[in-house]
Coordinates of C-alpha atoms in Angstrom, one line a residue:
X1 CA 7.9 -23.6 -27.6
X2 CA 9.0 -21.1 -25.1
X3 CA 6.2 -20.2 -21.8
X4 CA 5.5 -16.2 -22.1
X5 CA 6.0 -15.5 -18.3
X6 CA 5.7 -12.3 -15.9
X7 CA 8.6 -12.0 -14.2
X8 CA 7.2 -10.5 -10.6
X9 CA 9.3 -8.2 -7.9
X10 CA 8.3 -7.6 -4.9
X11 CA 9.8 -6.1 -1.5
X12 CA 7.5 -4.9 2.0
X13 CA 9.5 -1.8 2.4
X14 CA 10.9 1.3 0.8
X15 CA 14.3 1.0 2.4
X16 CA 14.9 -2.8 0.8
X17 CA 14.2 -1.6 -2.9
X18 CA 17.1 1.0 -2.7
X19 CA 20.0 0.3 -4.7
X20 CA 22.8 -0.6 -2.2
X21 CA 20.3 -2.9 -0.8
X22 CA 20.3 -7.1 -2.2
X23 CA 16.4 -7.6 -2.1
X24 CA 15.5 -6.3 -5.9
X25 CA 19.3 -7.5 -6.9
X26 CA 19.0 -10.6 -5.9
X27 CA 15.6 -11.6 -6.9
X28 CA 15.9 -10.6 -10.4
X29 CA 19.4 -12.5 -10.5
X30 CA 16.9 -15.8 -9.3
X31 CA 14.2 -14.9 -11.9
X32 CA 16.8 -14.8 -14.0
X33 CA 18.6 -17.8 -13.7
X34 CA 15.3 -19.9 -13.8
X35 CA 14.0 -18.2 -16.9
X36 CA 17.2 -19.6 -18.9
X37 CA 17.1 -22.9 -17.3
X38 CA 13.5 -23.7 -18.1
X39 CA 13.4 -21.7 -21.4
X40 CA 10.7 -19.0 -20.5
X41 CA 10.4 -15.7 -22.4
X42 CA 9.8 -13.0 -20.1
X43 CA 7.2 -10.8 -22.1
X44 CA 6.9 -8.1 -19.0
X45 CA 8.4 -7.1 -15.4
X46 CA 6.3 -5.7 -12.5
X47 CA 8.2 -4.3 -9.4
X48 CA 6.8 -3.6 -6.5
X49 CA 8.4 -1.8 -3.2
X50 CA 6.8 -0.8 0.2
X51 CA 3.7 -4.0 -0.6
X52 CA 3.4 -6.3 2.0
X53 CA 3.0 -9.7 1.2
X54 CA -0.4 -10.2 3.2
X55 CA -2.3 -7.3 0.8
X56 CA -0.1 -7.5 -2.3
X57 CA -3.7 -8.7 -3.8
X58 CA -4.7 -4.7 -3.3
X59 CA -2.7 -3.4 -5.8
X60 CA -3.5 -2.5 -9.2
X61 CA -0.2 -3.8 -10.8
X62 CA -0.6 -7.2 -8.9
X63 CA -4.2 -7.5 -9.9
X64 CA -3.5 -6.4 -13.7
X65 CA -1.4 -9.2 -14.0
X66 CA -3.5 -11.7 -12.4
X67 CA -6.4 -10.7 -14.7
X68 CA -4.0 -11.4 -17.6
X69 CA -3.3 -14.8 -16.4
X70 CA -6.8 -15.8 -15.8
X71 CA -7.7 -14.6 -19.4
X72 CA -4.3 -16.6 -20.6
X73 CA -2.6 -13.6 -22.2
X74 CA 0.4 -15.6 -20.3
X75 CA 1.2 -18.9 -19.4
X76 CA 2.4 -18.1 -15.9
X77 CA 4.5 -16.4 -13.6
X78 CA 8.3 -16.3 -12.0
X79 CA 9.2 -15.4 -8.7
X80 CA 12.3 -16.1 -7.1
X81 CA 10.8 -17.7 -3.9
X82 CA 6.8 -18.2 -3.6
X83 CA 6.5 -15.7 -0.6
X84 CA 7.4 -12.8 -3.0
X85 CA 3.8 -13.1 -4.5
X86 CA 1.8 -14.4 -1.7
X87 CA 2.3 -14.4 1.6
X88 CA -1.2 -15.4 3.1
X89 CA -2.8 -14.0 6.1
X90 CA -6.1 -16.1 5.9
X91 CA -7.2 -18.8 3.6
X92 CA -9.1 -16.4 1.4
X93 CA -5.6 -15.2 0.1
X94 CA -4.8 -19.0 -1.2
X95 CA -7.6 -17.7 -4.2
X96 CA -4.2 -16.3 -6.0
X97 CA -3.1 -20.2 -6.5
X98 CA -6.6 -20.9 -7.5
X99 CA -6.6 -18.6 -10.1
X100 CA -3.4 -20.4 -11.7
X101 CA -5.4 -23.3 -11.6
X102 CA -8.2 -22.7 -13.3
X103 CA -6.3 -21.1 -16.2
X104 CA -3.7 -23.9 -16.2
X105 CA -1.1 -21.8 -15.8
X106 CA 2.3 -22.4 -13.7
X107 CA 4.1 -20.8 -11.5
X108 CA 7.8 -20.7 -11.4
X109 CA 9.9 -20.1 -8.9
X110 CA 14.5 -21.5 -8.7
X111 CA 13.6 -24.6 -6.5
X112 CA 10.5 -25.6 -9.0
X113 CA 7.6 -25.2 -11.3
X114 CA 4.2 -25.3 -9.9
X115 CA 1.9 -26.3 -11.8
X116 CA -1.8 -26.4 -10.4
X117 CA -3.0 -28.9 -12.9
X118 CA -1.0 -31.4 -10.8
X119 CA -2.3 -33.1 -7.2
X120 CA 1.5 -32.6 -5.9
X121 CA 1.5 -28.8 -7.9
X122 CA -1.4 -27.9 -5.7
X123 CA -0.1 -29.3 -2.4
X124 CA 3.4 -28.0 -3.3
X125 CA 2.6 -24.4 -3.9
X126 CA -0.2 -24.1 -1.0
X127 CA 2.3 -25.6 1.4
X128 CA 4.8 -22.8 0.2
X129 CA 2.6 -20.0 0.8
X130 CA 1.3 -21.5 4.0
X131 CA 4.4 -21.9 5.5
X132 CA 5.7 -18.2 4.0
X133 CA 2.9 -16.8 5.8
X134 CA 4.1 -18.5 9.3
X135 CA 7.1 -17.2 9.0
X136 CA 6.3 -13.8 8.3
X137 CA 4.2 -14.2 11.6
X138 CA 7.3 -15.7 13.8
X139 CA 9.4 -12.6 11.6
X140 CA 7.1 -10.2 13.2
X141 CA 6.5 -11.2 16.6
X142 CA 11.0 -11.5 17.0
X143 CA 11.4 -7.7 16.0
X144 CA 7.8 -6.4 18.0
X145 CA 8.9 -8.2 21.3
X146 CA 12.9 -7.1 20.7
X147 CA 11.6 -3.4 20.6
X148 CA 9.5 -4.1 23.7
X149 CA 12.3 -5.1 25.7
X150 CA 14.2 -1.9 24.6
X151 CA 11.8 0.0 25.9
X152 CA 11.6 -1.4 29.3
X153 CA 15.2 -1.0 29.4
X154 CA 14.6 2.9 28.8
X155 CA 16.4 2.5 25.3
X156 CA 14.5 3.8 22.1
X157 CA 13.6 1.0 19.6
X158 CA 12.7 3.9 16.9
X159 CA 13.9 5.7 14.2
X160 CA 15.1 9.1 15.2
X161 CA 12.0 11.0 13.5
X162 CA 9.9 9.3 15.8
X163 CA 11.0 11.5 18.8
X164 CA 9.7 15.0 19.5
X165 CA 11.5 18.0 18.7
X166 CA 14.4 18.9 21.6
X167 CA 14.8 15.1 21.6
X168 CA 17.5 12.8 20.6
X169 CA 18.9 9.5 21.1
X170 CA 22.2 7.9 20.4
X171 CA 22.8 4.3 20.0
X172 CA 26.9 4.1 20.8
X173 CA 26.6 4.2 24.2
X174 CA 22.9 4.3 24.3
X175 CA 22.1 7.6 25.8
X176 CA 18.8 10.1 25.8
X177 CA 20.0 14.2 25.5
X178 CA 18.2 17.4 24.5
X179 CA 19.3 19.4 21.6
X180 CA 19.2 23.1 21.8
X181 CA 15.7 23.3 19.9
X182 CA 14.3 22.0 23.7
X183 CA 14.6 25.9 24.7
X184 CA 11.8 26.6 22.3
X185 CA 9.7 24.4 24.1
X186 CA 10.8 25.2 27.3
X187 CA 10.1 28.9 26.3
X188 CA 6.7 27.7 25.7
X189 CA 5.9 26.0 28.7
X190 CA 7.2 29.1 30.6
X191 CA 4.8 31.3 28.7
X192 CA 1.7 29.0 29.9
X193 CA 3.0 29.0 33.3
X194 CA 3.9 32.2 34.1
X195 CA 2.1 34.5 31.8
X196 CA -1.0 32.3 31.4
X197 CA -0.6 32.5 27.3
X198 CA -2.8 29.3 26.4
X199 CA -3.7 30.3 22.8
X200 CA -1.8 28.6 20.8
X201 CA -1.3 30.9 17.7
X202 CA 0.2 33.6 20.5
X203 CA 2.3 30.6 21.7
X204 CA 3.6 29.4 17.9
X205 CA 4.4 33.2 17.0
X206 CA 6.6 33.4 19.8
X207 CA 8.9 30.1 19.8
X208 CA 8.6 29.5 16.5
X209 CA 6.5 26.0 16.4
X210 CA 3.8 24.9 14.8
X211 CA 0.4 25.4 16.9
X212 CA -0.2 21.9 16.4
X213 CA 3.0 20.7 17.3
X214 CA 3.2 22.8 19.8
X215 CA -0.1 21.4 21.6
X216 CA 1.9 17.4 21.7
X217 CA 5.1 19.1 22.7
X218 CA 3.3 20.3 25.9
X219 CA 2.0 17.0 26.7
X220 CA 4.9 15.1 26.3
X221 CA 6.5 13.9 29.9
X222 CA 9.9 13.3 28.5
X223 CA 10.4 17.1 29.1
X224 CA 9.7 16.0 32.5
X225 CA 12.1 13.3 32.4
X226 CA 9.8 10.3 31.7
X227 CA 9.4 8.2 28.7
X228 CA 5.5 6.9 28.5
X229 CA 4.7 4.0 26.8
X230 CA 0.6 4.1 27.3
X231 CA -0.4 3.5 23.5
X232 CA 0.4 1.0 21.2
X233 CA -0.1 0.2 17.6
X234 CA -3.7 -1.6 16.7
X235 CA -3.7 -5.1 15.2
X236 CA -6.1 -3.7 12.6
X237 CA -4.0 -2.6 9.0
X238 CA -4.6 0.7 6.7
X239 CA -3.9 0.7 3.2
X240 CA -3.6 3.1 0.2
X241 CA -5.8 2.5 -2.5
X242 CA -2.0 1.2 -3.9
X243 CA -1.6 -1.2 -1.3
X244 CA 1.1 0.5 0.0
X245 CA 1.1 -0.2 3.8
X246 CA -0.5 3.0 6.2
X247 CA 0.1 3.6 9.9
X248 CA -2.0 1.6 11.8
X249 CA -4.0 3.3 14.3
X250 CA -3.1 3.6 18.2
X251 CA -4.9 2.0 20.8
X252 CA -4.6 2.5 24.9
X253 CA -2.8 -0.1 26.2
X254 CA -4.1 -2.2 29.1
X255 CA -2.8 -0.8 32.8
X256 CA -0.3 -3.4 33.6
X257 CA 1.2 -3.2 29.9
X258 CA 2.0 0.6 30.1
X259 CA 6.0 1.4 30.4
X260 CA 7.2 4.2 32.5
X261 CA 10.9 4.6 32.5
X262 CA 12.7 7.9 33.7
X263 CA 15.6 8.1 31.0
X264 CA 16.6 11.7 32.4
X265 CA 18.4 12.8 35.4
X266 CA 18.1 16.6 34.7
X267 CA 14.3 17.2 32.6
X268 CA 13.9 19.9 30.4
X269 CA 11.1 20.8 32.6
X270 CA 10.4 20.2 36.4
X271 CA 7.8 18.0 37.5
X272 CA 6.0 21.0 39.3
X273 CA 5.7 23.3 36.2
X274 CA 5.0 20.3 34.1
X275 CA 1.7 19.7 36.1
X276 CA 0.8 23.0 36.4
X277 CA 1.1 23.3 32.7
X278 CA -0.8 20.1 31.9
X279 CA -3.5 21.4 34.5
X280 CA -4.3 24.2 32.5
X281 CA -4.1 22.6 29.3
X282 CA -7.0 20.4 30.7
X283 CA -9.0 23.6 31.6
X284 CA -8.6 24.3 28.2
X285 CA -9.5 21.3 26.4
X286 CA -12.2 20.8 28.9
X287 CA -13.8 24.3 28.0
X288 CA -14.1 23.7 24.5
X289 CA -15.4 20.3 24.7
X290 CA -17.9 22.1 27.1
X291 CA -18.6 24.6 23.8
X292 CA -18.3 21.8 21.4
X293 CA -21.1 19.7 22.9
X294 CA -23.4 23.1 23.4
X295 CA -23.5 23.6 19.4
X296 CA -27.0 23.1 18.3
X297 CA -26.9 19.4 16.8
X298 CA -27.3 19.3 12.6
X299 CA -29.6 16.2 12.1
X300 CA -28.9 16.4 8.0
X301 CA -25.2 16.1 8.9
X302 CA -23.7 13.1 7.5
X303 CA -27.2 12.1 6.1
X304 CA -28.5 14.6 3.7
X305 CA -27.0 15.1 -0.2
X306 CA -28.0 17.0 -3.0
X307 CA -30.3 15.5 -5.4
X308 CA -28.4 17.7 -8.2
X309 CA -24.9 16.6 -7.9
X310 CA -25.1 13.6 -5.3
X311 CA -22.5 16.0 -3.0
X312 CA -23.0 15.7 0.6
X313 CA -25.1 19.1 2.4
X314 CA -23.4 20.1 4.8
X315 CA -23.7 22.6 7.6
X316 CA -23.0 26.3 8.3
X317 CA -23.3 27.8 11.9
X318 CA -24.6 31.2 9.7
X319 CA -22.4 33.3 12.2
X320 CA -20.9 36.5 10.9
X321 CA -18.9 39.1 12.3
X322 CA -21.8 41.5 11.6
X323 CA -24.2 39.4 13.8
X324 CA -25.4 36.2 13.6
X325 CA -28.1 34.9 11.1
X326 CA -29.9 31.1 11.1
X327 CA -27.3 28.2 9.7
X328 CA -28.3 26.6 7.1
X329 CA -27.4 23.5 4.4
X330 CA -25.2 24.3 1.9
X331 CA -24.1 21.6 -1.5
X332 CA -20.4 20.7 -1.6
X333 CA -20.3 22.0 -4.6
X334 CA -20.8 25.5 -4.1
X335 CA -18.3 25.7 -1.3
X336 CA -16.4 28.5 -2.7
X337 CA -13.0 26.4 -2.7
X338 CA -14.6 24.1 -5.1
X339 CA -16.1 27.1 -7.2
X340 CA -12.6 28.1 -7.0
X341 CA -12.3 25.2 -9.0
X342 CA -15.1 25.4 -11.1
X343 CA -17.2 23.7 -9.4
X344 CA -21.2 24.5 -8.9
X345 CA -24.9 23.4 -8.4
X346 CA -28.4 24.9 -8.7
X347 CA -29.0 23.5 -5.6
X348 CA -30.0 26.5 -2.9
X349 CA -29.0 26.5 0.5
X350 CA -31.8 25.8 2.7
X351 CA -32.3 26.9 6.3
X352 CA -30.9 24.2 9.1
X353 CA -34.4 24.4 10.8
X354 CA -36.3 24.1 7.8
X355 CA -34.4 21.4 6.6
X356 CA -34.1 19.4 10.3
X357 CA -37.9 19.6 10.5
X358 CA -38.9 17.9 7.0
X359 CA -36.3 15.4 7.9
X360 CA -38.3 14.5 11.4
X361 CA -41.4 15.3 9.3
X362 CA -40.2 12.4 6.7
X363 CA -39.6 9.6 9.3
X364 CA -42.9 10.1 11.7
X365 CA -45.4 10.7 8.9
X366 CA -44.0 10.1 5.5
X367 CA -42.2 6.3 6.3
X368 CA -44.5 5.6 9.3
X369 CA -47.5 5.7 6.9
X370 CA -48.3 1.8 5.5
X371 CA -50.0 3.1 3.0
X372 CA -47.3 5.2 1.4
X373 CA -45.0 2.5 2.4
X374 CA -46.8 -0.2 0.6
X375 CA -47.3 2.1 -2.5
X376 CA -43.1 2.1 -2.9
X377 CA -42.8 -1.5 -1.7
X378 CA -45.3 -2.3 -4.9
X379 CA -43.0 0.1 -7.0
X380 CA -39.9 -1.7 -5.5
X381 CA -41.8 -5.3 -6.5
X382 CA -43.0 -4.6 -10.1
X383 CA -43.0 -8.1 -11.5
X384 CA -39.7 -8.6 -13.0
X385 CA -40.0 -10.3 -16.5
X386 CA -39.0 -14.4 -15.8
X387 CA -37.5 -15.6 -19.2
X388 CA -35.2 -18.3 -17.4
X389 CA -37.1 -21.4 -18.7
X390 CA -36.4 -19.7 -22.3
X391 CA -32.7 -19.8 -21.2
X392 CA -32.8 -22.9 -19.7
X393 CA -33.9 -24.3 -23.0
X394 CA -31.1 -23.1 -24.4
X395 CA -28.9 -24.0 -22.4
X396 CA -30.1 -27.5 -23.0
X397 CA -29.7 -26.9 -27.4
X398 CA -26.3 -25.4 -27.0
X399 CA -25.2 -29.0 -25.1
X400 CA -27.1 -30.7 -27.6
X401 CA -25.3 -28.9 -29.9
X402 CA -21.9 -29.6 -28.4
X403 CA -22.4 -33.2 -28.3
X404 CA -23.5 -33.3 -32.2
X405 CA -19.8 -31.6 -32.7
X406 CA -17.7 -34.4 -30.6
X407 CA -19.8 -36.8 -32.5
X408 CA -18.7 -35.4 -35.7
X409 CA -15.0 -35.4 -34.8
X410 CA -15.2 -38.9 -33.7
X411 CA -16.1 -39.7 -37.5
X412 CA -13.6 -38.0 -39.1
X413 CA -16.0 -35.4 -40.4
X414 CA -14.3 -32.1 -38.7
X415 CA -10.5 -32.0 -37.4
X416 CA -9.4 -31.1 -33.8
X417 CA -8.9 -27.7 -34.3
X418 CA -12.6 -27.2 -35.9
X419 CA -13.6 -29.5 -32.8
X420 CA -11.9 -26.9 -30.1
X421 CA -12.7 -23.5 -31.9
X422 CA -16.3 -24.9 -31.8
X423 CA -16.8 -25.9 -28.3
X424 CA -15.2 -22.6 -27.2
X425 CA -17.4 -20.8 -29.4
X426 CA -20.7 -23.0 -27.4
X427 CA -19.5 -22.7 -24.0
X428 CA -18.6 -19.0 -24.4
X429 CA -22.6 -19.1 -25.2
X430 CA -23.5 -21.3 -22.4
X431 CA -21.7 -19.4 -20.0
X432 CA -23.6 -15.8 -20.9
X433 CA -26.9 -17.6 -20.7
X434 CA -26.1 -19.0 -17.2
X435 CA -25.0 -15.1 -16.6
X436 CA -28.1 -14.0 -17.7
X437 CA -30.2 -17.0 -15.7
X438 CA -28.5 -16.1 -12.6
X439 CA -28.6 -12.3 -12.9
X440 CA -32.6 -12.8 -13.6
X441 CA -33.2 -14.7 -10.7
X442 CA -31.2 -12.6 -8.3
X443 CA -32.7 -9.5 -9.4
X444 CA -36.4 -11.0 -8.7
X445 CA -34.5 -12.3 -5.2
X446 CA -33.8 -8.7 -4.6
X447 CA -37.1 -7.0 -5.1
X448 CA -38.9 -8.9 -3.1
X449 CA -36.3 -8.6 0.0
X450 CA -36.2 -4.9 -0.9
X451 CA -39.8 -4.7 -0.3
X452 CA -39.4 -6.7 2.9
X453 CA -37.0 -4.5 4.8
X454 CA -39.1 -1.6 3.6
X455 CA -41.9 -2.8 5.7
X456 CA -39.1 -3.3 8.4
X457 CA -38.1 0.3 8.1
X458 CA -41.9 1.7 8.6
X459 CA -42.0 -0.4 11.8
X460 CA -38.3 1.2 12.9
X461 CA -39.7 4.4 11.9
X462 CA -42.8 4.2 14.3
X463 CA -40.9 4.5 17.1
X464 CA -39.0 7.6 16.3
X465 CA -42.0 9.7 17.6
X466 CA -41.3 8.8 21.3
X467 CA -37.3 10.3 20.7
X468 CA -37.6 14.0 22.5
X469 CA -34.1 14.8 22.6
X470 CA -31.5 16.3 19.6
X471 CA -29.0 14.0 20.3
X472 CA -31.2 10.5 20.6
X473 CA -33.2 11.9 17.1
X474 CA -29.6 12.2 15.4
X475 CA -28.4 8.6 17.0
X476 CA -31.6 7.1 15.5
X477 CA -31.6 9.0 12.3
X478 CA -28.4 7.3 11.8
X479 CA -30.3 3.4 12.2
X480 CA -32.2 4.2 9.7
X481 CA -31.1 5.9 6.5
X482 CA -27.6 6.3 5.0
X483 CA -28.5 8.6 2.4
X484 CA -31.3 11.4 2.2
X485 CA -31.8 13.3 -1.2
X486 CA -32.9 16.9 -1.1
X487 CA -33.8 19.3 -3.9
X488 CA -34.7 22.4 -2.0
X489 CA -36.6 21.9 1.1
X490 CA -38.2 18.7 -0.3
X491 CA -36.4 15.2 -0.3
X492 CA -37.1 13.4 -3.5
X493 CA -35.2 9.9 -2.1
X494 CA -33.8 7.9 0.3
X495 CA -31.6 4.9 1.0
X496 CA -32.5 2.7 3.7
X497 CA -29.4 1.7 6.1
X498 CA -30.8 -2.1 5.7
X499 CA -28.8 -2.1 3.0
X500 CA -25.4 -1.8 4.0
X501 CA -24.8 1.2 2.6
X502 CA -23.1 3.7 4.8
X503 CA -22.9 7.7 4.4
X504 CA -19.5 8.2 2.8
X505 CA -19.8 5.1 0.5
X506 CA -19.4 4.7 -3.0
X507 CA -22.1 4.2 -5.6
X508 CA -21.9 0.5 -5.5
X509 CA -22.1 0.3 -1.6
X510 CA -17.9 0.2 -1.2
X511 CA -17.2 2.2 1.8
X512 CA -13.6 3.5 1.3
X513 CA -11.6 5.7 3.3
X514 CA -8.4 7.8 2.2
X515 CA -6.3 5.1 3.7
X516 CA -8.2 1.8 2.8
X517 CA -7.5 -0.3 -0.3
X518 CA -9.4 -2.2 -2.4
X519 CA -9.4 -5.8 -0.8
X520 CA -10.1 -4.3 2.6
X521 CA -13.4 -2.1 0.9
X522 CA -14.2 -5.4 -0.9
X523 CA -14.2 -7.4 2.5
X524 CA -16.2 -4.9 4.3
X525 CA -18.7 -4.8 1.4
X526 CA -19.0 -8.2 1.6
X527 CA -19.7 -8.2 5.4
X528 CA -21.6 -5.6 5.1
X529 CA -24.0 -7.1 2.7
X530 CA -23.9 -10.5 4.1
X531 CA -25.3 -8.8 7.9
X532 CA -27.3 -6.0 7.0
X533 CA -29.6 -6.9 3.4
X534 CA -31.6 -4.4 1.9
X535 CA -32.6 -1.9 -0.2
X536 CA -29.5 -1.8 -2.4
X537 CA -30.3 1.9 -4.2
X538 CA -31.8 5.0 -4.0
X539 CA -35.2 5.3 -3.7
X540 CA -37.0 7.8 -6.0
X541 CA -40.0 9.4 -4.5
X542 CA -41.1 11.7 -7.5
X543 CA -41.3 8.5 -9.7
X544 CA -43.8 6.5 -7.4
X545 CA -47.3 6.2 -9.0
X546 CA -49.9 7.7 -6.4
X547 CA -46.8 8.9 -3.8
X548 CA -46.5 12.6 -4.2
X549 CA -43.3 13.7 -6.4
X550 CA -41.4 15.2 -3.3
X551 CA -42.1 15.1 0.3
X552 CA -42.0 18.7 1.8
X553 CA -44.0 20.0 5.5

């Protein structure tokens, strides 16, 4: 009988899945060739380009088809080589194999089948992806330190879209020259210079760049001559919620790492003009970082949401060209872009000062109080009903139960298949009731550490009284609480930052930015909740017996 296998794809970049290109070609020839010689029936494909091998675990596709396999819709999976479906960066990747494992599956690849029911089939396949991970490493660190030594040479290790506009580079003979779209930007450092222009709209209306092009273009030193190497690429990754790689971020590098290499003769620019220039650009930036910092501090920012909608309130300086009025809180929802879109909520907008006042008002006498505290923390406690020597009981029939059945097939009363239909049939019901036994005990585990860090909070909360300052009260607001529920002027819950659960999270605590996927939001969940434990939801004031249904001023 013929194995129903996935055959699996993958490549790390875009430029290696195109067509006139032998990665795709050539692993599907593999997959291929070892599907006929071990007689397996491909039943589906799954292709995937620009997935490294270190997060391939982050994308959907890859972890629909691993779901399959654990729930034995398929007997396993071919892959040309064992690096296109795993190539691990830390031991918590080697789970994949793990999963083959426990659902007796195999993995195929041309050289052999791995199958993890097998001492050598276990040591085979982790060896593979151990060793396809080392290389990847030694793969890396070749190119990275090649494109260093370009650059200390004054060559450019990049692609051409890398360089700023007025910039090129050619490769035979390697040589740096302007192109004629540098006398836009020299136009524009002249402007600055001479006529003192430094807004940047006036400047983008007249050479024709973008204003925030045009802001990097003027702090570029290659118009000066010099090519400045003083950042670097970060060792942390960003992913889409795809797995699809992201930029990482750039980091300073240390002093004695930083390149300087003059790679023109004749700059753009002369050094005189260029400092002048970058001079006043600092004036600039300086002056409204001085007007940044002035703004009156929003201590809801970041903290408070609507009780309505769950939308973050955020905050409106209340200037109009007609004078200026107080700021206040507004929903997301009724931002008028999103009731462009239909969008909308009951919930008013609510003064900044009335709103920043409860919120201080909350933390020195509303969470500083015992009393009220020790009124939620009974809430938080109510006895959770303990059934688990029930289950356990029946846990103990059920295995009774199965043993009755083996004994039966051993005397010829039932056949094999009666004997296997049936012991699924009990350990699918042994396995919910150990579900429900663990679920039951971790619930009454939670409650009563919920009510702990509660009392934790009050003491926390104490201290806030002695904070005089906006920007220390917004610092230490932050300690405290992730999430602050308004309806109006009163707040009607809280979540406690004990928890682990940060403003911007998810529901279930995930914290996920545009960029991240889901393995790194599942890792820093994990952390979180491991470091931080806590009150793992929001708090609801107006349903607390004896605690007034809203706390207001």
């Amino acid at each position: 009988m013929k194995q129903r296998v996935i055959a699996f794809f993958r490549v790390s970049t875009e430029e290696q899945a195109h067509k006139d290109r032998a990665g795709l070609p050539r692993q599907r020839a593999s997959v291929t060739k070892t599907a006929l010689f071990r007689n397996l029936e491909i039943v589906e494909e799954i292709e995937l380009s620009n997935v490294s091998g270190s997060e391939v675990r982050g994308a959907p596709a890859f972890a629909e088809m691993m779901r399959k396999v654990k729930d034995k819709e398929v007997d396993g999976v071919v892959v040309s080589e064992i690096d296109r479906l795993i190539r691990p960066n830390d031991l918590a990747d080697l789970e994949v194999l793990d999963i083959f494992r426990r659902a007796g599956a195999t993995l195929h690849t041309e050289g052999s089948a791995h199958t993890q029911s097998s001492v050598e089939g276990i040591l085979q396949s982790r060896l593979g992806a151990i060793f396809a991970g080392y290389e990847r490493l030694l793969i890396k660190k070749r190119y990275q330190d090649a494109k260093e030594s370009k650059r200390r040479e004054g060559k450019c290790p990049s692609a051409s879209i890398t360089l700023p506009l007025g910039v090129a580079y050619t490769r035979n003979p390697d040589a740096w020259h302007y192109t004629p779209e540098v006398e836009k930007v020299k136009e524009a450092f002249r402007l600055v210079d001479e006529e003192g222009c430094t807004n940047l709209t006036d400047l983008s209306n007249a050479v024709g760049i973008a204003p925030r092009t045009l802001w990097n273009l003027l702090r570029n030193p290659i118009f000066a001559g010099w090519r400045i190497y003083d950042k670097k690429r970060g060792e942390e990754k960003y992913f889409r919620r795809d797995a699809k790689q992201a930029d990482r971020r750039k980091v300073p590098r240390a002093p004695d790492d930083v390149i300087r290499v003059k790679v023109f003769d004749i700059p753009a620019v002369d050094a005189d003009r260029f400092e002048r220039v970058q001079q006043i650009l600092g004036e600039k930036g300086a002056k409204w970082r001085r007007q940044r910092e002035s703004i009156e501090i929003n201590l809801g920012t970041g903290l408070a949401v609507c009780s309505h909608c769950g939308r973050k309130l955020y905050a409106s300086s209340g200037r109009r060209s007609s004078g200026s009025r107080p700021g206040y809180y507004c929903c997301a929802a009724n931002y008028y872009l999103n009731k462009q879109k239909g969008l909308s909520c009951p919930q008013p907008n609510v003064r900044k000062d009335h709103l920043d006042k409860t919120l201080i008002s909350f933390i020195t006498k509303f969470l500083a109080s015992e009393e009220v505290v020790t009124e939620l923390a009974a809430k938080l406690q109510t006895p959770e009903p303990d059934n688990s020597q029930q289950i356990q009981e029946q846990i103990k029939s059920l295995e009774r139960e199965k043993a009755r059945l083996l004994t039966a097939y051993v005397k010829g009363i039932i056949e094999e298949h009666e004997l296997a239909a049936g012991r699924d049939e009990i350990n699918s019901k042994i396995q919910e009731a150990s579900l429900r036994l663990s679920k039951g005990a971790e619930k009454r585990r939670q409650k009563k550490e919920d009510a702990h860090n509660l009392r934790l909070l009050v003491k926390a909360c104490a201290t806030f009284k002695s904070i005089t300052t906006r920007a220390e009260q917004q610092v230490a607001l932050r300690g405290l609480l992730a999430k602050v529920a308004f309806d109006g002027q009163k707040i009607v819950g809280f979540v406690s930052l004990l928890s682990g659960v940060k403003p911007g999270c998810t529901e279930d605590g995930t914290r996920m930015r545009r960029d991240s996927s889901p393995r790194r939001a599942s890792r820093l969940q994990e952390r979180s909740r491991s470091q931080r434990p806590g009150l793992r939801s929001l708090v609801a004031l107006r349903e607390a017996d004896g605690v007034p249904q809203a706390w207001s001023v």
